[in-house]
Short mmCIF file of C-alpha atoms in Angstrom, two decimals:
data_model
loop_
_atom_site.label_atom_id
_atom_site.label_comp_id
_atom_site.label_asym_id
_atom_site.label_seq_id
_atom_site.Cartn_x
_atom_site.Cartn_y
_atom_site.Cartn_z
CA UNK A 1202 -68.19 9.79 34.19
CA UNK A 1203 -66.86 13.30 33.93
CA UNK A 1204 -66.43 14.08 37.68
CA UNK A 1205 -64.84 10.60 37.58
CA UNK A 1206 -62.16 11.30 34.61
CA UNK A 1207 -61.69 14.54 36.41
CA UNK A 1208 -60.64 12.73 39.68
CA UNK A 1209 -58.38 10.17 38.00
CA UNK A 1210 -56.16 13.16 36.47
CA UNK A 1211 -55.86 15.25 40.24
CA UNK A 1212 -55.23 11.86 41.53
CA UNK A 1213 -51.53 12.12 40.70
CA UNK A 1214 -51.10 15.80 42.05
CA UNK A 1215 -52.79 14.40 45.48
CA UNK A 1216 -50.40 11.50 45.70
CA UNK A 1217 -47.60 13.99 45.20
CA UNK A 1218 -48.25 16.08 48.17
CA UNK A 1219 -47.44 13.35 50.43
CA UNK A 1220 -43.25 14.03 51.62
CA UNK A 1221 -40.97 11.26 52.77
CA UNK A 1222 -38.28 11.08 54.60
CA UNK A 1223 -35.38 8.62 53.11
CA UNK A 1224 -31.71 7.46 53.60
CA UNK A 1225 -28.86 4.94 53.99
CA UNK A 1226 -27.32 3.77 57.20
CA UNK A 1227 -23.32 2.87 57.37
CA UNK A 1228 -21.84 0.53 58.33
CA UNK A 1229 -24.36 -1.85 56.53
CA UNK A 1230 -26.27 -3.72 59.01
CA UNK A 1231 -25.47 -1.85 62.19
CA UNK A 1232 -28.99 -0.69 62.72
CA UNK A 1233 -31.95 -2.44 62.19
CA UNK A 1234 -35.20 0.25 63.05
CA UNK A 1235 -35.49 3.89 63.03
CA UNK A 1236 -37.85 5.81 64.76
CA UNK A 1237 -39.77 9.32 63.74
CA UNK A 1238 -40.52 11.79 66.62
CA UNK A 1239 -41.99 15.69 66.15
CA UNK A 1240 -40.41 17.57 68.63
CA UNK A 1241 -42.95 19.39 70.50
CA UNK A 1242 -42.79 21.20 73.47
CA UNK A 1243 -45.99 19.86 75.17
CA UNK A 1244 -44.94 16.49 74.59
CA UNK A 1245 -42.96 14.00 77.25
CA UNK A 1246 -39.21 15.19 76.87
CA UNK A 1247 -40.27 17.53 74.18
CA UNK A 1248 -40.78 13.85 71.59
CA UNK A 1249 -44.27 13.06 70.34
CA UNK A 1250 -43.74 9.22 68.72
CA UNK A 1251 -45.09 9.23 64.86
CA UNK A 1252 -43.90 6.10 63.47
CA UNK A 1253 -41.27 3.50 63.06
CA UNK A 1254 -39.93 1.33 60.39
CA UNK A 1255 -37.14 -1.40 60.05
CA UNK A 1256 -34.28 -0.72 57.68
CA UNK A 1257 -33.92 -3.27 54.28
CA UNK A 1258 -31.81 -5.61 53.72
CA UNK A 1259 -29.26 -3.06 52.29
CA UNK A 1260 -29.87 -0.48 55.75
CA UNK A 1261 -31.92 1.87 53.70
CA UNK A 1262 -35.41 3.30 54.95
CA UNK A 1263 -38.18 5.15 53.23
CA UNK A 1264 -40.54 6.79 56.19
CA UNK A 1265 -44.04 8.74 54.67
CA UNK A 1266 -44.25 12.52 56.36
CA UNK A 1267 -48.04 12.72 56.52
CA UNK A 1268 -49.70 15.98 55.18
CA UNK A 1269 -51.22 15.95 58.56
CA UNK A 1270 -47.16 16.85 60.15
CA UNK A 1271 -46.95 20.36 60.57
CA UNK A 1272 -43.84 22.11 59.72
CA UNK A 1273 -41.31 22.34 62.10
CA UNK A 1274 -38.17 20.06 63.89
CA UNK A 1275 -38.39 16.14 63.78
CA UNK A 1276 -35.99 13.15 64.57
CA UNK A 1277 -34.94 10.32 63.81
CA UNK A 1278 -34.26 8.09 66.56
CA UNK A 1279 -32.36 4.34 65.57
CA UNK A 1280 -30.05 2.86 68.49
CA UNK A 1281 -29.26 2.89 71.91
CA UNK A 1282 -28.37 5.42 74.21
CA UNK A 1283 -30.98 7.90 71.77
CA UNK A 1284 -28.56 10.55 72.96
CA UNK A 1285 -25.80 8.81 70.78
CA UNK A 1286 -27.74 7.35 67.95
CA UNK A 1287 -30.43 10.40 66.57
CA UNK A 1288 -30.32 13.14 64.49
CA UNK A 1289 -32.92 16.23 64.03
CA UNK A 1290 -33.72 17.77 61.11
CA UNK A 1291 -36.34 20.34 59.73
CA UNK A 1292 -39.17 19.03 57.85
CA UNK A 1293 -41.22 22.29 56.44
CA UNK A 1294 -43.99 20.27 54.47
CA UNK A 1295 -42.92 21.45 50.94
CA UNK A 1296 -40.29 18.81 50.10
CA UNK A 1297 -38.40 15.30 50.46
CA UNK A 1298 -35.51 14.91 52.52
CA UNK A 1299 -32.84 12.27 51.77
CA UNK A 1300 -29.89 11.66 53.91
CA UNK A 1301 -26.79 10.02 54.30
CA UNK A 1302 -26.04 8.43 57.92
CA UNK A 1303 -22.29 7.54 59.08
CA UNK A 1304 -21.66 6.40 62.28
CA UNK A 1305 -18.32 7.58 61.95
CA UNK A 1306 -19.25 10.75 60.38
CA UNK A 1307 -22.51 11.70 61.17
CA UNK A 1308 -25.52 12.70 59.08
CA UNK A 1309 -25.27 14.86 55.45
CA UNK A 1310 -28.10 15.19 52.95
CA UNK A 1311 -28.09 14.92 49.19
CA UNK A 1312 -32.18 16.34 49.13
CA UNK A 1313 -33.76 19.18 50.80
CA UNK A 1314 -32.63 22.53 50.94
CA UNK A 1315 -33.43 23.33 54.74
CA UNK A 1316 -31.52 20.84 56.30
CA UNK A 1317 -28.24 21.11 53.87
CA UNK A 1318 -28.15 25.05 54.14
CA UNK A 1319 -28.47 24.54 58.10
CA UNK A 1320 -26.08 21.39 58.49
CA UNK A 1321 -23.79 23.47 56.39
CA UNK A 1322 -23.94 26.68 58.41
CA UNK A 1323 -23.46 24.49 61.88
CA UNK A 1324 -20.48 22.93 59.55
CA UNK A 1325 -19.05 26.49 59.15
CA UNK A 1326 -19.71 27.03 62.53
CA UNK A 1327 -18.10 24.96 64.25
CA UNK A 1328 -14.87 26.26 62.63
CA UNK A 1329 -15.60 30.07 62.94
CA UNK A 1330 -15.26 28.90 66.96
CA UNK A 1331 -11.75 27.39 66.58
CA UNK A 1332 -11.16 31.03 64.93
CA UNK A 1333 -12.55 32.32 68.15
CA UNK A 1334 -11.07 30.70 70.57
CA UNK A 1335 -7.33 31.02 68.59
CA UNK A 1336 -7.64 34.69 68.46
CA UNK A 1337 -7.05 35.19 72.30
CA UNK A 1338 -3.88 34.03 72.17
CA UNK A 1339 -1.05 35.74 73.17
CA UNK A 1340 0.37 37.60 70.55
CA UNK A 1341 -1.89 37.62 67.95
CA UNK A 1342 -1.74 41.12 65.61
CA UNK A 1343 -5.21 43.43 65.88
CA UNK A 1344 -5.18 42.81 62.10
CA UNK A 1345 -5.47 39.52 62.66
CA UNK A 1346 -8.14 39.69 65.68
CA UNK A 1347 -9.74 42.02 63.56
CA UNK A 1348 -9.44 39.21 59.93
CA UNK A 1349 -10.88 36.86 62.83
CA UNK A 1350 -14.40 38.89 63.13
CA UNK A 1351 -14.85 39.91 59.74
CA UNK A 1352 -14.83 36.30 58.50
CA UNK A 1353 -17.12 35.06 61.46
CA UNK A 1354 -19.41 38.36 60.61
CA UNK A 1355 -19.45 37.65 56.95
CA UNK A 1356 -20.21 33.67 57.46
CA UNK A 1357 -23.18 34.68 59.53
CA UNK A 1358 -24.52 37.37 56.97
CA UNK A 1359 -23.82 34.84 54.17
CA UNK A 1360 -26.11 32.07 55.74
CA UNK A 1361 -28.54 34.38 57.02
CA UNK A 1362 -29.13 35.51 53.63
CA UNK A 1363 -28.92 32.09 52.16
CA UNK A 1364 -31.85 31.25 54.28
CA UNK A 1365 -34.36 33.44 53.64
CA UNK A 1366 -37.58 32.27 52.90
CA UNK A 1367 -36.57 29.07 55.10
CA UNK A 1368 -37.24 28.05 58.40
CA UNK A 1369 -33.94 27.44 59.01
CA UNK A 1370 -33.17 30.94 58.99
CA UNK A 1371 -35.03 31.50 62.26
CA UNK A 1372 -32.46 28.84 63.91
CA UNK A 1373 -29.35 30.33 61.83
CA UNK A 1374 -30.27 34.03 63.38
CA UNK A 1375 -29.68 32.75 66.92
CA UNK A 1376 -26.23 31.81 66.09
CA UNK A 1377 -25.02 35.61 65.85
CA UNK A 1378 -22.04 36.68 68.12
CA UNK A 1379 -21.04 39.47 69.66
CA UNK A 1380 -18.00 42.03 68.28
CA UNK A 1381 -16.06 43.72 70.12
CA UNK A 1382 -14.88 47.34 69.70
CA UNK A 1383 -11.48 46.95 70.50
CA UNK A 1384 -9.21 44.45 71.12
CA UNK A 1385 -9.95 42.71 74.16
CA UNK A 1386 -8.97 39.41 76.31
CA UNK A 1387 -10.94 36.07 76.85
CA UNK A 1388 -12.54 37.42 80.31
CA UNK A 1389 -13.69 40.48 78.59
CA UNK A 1390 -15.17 38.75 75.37
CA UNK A 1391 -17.26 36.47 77.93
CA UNK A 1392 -18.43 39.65 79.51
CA UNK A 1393 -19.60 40.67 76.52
CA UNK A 1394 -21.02 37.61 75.25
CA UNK A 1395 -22.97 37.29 78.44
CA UNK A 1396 -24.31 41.43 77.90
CA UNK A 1397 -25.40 40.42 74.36
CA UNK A 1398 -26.22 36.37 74.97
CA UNK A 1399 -30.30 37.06 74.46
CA UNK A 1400 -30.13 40.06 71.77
CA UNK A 1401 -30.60 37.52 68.95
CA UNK A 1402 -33.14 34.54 70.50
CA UNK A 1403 -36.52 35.20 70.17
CA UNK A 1404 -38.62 33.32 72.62
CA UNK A 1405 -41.56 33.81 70.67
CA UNK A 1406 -40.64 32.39 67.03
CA UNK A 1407 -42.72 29.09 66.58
CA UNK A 1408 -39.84 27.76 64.28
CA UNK A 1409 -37.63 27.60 67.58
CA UNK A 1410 -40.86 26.85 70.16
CA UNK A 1411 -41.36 23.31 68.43
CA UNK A 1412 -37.28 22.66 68.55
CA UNK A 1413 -34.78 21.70 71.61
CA UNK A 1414 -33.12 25.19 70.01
CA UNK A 1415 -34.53 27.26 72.98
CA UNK A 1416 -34.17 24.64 75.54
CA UNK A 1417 -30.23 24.17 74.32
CA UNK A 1418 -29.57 27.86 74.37
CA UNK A 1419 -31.20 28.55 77.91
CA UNK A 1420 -29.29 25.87 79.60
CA UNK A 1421 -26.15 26.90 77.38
CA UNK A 1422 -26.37 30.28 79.08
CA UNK A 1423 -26.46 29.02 82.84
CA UNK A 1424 -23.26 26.69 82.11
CA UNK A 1425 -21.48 29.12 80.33
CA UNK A 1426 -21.46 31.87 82.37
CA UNK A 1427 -21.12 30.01 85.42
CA UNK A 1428 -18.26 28.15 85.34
CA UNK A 1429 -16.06 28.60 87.86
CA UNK A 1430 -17.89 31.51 89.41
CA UNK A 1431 -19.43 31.40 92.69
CA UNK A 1432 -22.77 30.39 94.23
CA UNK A 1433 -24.60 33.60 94.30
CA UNK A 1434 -23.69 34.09 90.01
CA UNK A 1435 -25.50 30.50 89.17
CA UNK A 1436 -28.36 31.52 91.27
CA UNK A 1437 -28.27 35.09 88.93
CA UNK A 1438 -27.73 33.47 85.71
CA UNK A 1439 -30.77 30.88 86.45
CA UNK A 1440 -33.26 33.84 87.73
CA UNK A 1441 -32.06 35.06 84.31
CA UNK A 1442 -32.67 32.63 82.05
CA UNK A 1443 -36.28 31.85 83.48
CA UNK A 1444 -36.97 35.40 83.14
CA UNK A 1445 -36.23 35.41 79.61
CA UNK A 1446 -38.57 32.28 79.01
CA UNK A 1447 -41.42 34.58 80.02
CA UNK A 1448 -44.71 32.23 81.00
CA UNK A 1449 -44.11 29.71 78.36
CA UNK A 1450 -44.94 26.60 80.85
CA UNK A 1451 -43.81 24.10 78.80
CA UNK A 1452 -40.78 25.38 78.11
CA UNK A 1453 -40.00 26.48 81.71
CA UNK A 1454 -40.26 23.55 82.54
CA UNK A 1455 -38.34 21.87 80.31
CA UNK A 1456 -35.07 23.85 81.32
CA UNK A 1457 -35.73 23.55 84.74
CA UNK A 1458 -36.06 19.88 85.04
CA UNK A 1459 -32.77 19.59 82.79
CA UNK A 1460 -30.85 22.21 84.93
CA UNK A 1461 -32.13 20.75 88.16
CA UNK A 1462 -30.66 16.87 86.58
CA UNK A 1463 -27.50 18.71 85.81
CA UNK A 1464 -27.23 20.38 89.48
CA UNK A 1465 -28.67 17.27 91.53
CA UNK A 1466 -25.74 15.12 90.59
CA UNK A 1467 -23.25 17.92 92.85
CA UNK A 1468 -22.04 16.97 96.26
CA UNK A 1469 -24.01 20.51 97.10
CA UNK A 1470 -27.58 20.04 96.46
CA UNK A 1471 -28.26 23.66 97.36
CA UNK A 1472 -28.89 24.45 93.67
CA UNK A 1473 -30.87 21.78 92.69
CA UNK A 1474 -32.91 22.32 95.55
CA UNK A 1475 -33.48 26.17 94.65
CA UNK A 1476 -34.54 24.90 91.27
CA UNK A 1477 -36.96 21.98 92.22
CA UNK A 1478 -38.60 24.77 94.84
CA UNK A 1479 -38.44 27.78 92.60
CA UNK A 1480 -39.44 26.55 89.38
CA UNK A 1481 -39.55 22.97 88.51
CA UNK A 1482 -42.36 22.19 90.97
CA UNK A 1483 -44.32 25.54 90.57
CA UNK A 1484 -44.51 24.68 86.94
CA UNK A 1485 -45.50 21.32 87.14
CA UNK A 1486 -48.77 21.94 89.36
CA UNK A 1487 -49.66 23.87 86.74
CA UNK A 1488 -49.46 21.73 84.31
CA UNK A 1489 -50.44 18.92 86.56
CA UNK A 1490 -47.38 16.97 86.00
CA UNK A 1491 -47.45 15.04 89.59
CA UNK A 1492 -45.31 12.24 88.48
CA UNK A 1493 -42.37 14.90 87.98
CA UNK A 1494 -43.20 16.35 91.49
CA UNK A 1495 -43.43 12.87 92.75
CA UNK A 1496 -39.75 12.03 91.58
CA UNK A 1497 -38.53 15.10 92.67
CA UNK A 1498 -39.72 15.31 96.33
CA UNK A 1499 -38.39 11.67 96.22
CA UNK A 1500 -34.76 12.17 95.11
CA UNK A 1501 -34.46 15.09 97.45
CA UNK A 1502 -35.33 12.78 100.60
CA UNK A 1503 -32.19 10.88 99.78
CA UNK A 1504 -30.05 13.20 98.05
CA UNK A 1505 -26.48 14.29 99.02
CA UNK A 1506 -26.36 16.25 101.99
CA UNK A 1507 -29.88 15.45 102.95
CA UNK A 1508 -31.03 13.70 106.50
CA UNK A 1509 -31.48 10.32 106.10
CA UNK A 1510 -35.04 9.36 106.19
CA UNK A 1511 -35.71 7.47 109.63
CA UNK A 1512 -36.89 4.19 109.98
CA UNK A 1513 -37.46 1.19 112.63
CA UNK A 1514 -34.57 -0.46 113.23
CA UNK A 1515 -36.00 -2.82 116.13
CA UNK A 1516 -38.95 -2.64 118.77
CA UNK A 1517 -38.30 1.21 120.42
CA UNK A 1518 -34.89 1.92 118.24
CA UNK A 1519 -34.82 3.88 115.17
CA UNK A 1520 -32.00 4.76 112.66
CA UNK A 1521 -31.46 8.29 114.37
CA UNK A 1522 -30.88 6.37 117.54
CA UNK A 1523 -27.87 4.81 116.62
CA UNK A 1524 -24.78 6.77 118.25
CA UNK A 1525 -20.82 5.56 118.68
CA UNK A 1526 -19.96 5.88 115.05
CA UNK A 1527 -18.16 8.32 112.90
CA UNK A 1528 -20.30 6.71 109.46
CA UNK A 1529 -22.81 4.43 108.93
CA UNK A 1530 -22.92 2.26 105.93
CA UNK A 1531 -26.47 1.42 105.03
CA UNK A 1532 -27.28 -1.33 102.47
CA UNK A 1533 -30.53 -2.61 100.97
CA UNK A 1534 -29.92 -6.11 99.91
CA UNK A 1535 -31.81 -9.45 99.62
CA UNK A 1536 -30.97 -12.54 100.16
CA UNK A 1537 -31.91 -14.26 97.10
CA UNK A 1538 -30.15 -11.39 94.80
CA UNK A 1539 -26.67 -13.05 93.68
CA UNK A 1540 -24.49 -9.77 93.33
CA UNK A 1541 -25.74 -8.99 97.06
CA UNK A 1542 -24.17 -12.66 98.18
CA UNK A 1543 -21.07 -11.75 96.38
CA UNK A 1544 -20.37 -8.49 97.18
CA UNK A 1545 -21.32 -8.40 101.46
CA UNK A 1546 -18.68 -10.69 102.25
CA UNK A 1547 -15.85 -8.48 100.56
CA UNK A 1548 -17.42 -5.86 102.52
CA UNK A 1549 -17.66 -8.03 105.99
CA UNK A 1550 -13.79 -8.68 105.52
CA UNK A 1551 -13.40 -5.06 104.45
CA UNK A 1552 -15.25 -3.58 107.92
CA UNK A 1553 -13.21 -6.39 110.20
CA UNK A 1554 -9.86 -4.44 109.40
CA UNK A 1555 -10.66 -0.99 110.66
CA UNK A 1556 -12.01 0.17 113.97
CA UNK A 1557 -15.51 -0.70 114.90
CA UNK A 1558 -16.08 2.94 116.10
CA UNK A 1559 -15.42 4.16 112.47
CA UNK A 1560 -18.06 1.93 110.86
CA UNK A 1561 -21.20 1.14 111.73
CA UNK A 1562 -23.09 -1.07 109.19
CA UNK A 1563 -26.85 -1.08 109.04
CA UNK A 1564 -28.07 -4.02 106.38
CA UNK A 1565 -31.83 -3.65 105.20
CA UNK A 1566 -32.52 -6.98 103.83
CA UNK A 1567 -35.69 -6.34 101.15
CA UNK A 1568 -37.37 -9.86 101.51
CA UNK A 1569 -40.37 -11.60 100.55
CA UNK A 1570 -39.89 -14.38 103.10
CA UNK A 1571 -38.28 -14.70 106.54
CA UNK A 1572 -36.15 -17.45 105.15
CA UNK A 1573 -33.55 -17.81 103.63
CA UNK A 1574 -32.98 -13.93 105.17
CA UNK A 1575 -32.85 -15.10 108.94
CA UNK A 1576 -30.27 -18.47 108.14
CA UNK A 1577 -28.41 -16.05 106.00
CA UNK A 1578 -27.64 -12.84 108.39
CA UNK A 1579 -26.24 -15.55 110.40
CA UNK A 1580 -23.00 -14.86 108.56
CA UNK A 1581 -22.87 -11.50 109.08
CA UNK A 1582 -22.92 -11.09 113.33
CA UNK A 1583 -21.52 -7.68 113.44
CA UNK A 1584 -23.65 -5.98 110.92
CA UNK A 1585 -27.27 -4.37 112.36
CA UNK A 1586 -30.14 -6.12 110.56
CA UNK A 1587 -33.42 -5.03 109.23
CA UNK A 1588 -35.74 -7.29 107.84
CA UNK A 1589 -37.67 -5.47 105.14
CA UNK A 1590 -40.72 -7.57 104.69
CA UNK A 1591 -42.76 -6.98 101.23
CA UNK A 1592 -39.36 -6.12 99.36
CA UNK A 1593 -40.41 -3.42 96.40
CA UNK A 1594 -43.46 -2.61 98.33
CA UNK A 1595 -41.71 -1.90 101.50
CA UNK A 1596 -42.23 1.80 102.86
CA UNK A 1597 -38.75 2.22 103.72
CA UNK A 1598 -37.22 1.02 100.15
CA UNK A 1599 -39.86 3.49 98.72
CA UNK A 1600 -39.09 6.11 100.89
CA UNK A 1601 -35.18 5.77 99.93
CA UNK A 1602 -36.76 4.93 96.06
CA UNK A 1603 -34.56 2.06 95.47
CA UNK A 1604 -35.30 0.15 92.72
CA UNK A 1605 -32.43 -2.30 92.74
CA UNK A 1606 -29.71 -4.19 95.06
CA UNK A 1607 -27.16 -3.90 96.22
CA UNK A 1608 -28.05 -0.20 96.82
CA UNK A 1609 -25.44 1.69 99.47
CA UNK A 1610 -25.51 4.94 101.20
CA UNK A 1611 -23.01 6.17 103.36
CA UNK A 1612 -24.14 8.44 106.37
CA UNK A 1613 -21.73 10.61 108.52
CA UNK A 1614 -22.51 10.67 112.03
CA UNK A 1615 -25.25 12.88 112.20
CA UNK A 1616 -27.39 10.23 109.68
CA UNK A 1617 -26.72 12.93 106.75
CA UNK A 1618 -26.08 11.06 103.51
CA UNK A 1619 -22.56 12.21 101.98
CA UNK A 1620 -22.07 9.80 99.55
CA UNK A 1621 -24.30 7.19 97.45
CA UNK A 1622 -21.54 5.04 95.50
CA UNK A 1623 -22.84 2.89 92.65
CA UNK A 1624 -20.22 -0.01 92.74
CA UNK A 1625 -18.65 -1.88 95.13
CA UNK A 1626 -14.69 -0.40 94.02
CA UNK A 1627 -16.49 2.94 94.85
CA UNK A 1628 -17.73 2.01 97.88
CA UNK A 1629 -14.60 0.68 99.20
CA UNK A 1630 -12.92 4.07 98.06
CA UNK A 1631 -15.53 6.19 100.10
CA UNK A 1632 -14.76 4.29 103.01
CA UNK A 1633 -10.96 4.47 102.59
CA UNK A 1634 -11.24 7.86 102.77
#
């Protein structure tokens, strides 16, 4: 009876150790579930899924943070694109966290000192870099430059301070900026910047390992200090920014994957290409990540700039056979897909008013039957036909990884693919040009 009485009164301090996270959506009504992810770096996209919940009838959710969540960077996921409707925020196991979400305005938070001392510092932020960017101008006093610095250097010792003895401190410390000596232009400053960028991340803090922090401030870097500059500086400033990483897989990865996204979508793929062969595919054998390697290899058969990959055409005649033309317009289509049916004839009409020697136009019909391909080519006598038989499971759609049609490439005349328009207006632009 004793040990029992003695468990009834610890029962309340048990129950108490359990955190929750808790808030109120605006406008009423706009959202209807939210979604809890830990960010972790060995997870998919750095988001390992914990739970979900629907909002109440007045758009407010409660979500339980099990004592089994370690410390570190979650979010809260709750429309669609995520990229548009999420917010992260530190959870360090000691307390609740209550929020506030606008659409209009964002998140704030009435409960839990990490995340209001942080929001408030990236607040303060934000305008210490309007301060930056004003004090270039032409004409501004060294008092002034000088009034500039001292308030950006005494917002960052104020927060830093603020934040000791929180986690947040360990993201607030990567925010420090350079000063300069003297008074010095906008090229100069970015010189510096660059000299100083990695004095104050520490690749090694757990706090920032378990956050998008790192992955934000590597890619940051490359961006940054590459704009505008010329081929052999992004190559520099990427070598650079891996090197910093060190051997943390995970997070190599990560960085690499998102620069080589950012670079693949250039006319050039020279970049992405270094990246995918340098580092994103190294990485992922090692992690054994062959989907990723998979996806890559495959986008890089058909990206800009690459040769087309060949394919039968008709008995002894392949796509590199086809000569007499300064482009080729290849299109997977199908016959029973309704956007294809609506959008080839504008093209038919579009090909009979320039010279045939300009255009040559090569349709791959993806089909699961002969008919009604064969009755319907009939309508298009000057185009060169493929019939694609299996559709999805066709070699050729797979090795071009097309996963919907209409689907066009445009090819110059040596079969190299210079542009892939998404829409038929942007196809019909390409080919005015």
């Amino acid at each position: 009876m004793k040990n029992i009485l003695i468990f009834l009164l610890l029962l309340p301090l048990f129950c108490s150790a359990q955190h929750k996270i808790s808030g109120t959506f605006f406008p009423k009504n706009t959202f209807t579930t939210v979604y809890l992810y830990q960010i972790n770096s060995k997870s998919p996209n750095y988001l390992n899924y914990i739970s979900h919940k629907r909002l109440d009838e007045n758009s407010e959710v409660s979500i339980p943070l099990s004592e089994e969540l370690t410390p570190g960077m979650y979010q809260l996921n709750f429309g669609i694109p995520r990229t548009d409707y999420h917010f992260n925020f530190i959870y360090n196991g000691e307390e609740d966290i209550v929020f506030q979400y606008s659409q209009e305005d964002g998140v704030s938070y009435s409960q839990s000192e990490e995340n209001i001392v942080y929001l408030d510092y990236l607040n303060k932020t934000q305008m210490t870099n309007e301060l930056l960017t004003a004090v270039f101008h032409k004409g501004v006093s060294k008092k002034d430059y000088d009034a500039v610095f001292d308030a950006i250097d005494e917002i960052q010792h104020h927060f830093e301070v603020r934040s000791l003895g929180l986690m947040a401190n360990s993201f607030i410390k990567t925010g420090r900026s350079s000063r300069p000596k003297s008074q010095i232009g906008p090229a100069e400053y970015l010189a510096l910047e660059k000299a100083h960028y990695f004095d104050a991340i520490n690749y090694n803090d757990p706090a920032l390992k378990n956050s998008l922090r790192l992955v934000n401030l590597s890619i940051l870097y490359v961006l940054r200090f590459s704009q505008g500059q010329d081929i052999n500086t992004h190559f520099q400033n990427i070598d650079e920014v891996m090197r910093q990483i060190g051997d943390d897989l995970y997070l190599r990865k990560e960085v690499a994957t998102r620069l080589w996204v950012n670079y693949s979508m250039d006319q050039d793929n020279t970049l992405s290409n270094y990246i995918a062969d340098t580092y994103v595919i190294p990485v992922a054998k090692q992690l054994g990540d062959f989907t990723l390697i998979t996806e890559i290899q495959q986008f890089q058969r058909t990206a800009l700039g690459s040769l087309a990959p060949d394919f039968q055409i008709s008995q002894g005649r392949k796509l590199s056979d086809l000569s007499g033309s300064d482009r080729y317009l290849l299109i997977f289509w199908s016959s029973t897909c309704s956007h294809c049916l609506k959008e080839i004839p504008q093209i038919q009409e579009f090909v009979k008013s320039i010279e045939s020697k300009k255009l040559q136009v090569i349709a791959f019909g993806l089909e699961d039957q002969l008919y009604p391909w064969k009755a319907t080519i009939e309508d298009y006598p000057n185009f060169t036909h493929v019939y694609g038989e299996g559709k999805w499971d066709n070699k050729t759609a797979d090795a071009y990884n097309i996963n919907s049609t209409p689907t066009y490439l445009v090819l110059d005349k040596d079969k190299i693919i210079r542009a892939k328009p998404e829409s038929l207006e942007e196809l019909l632009e390409t080919l005015k040009q």
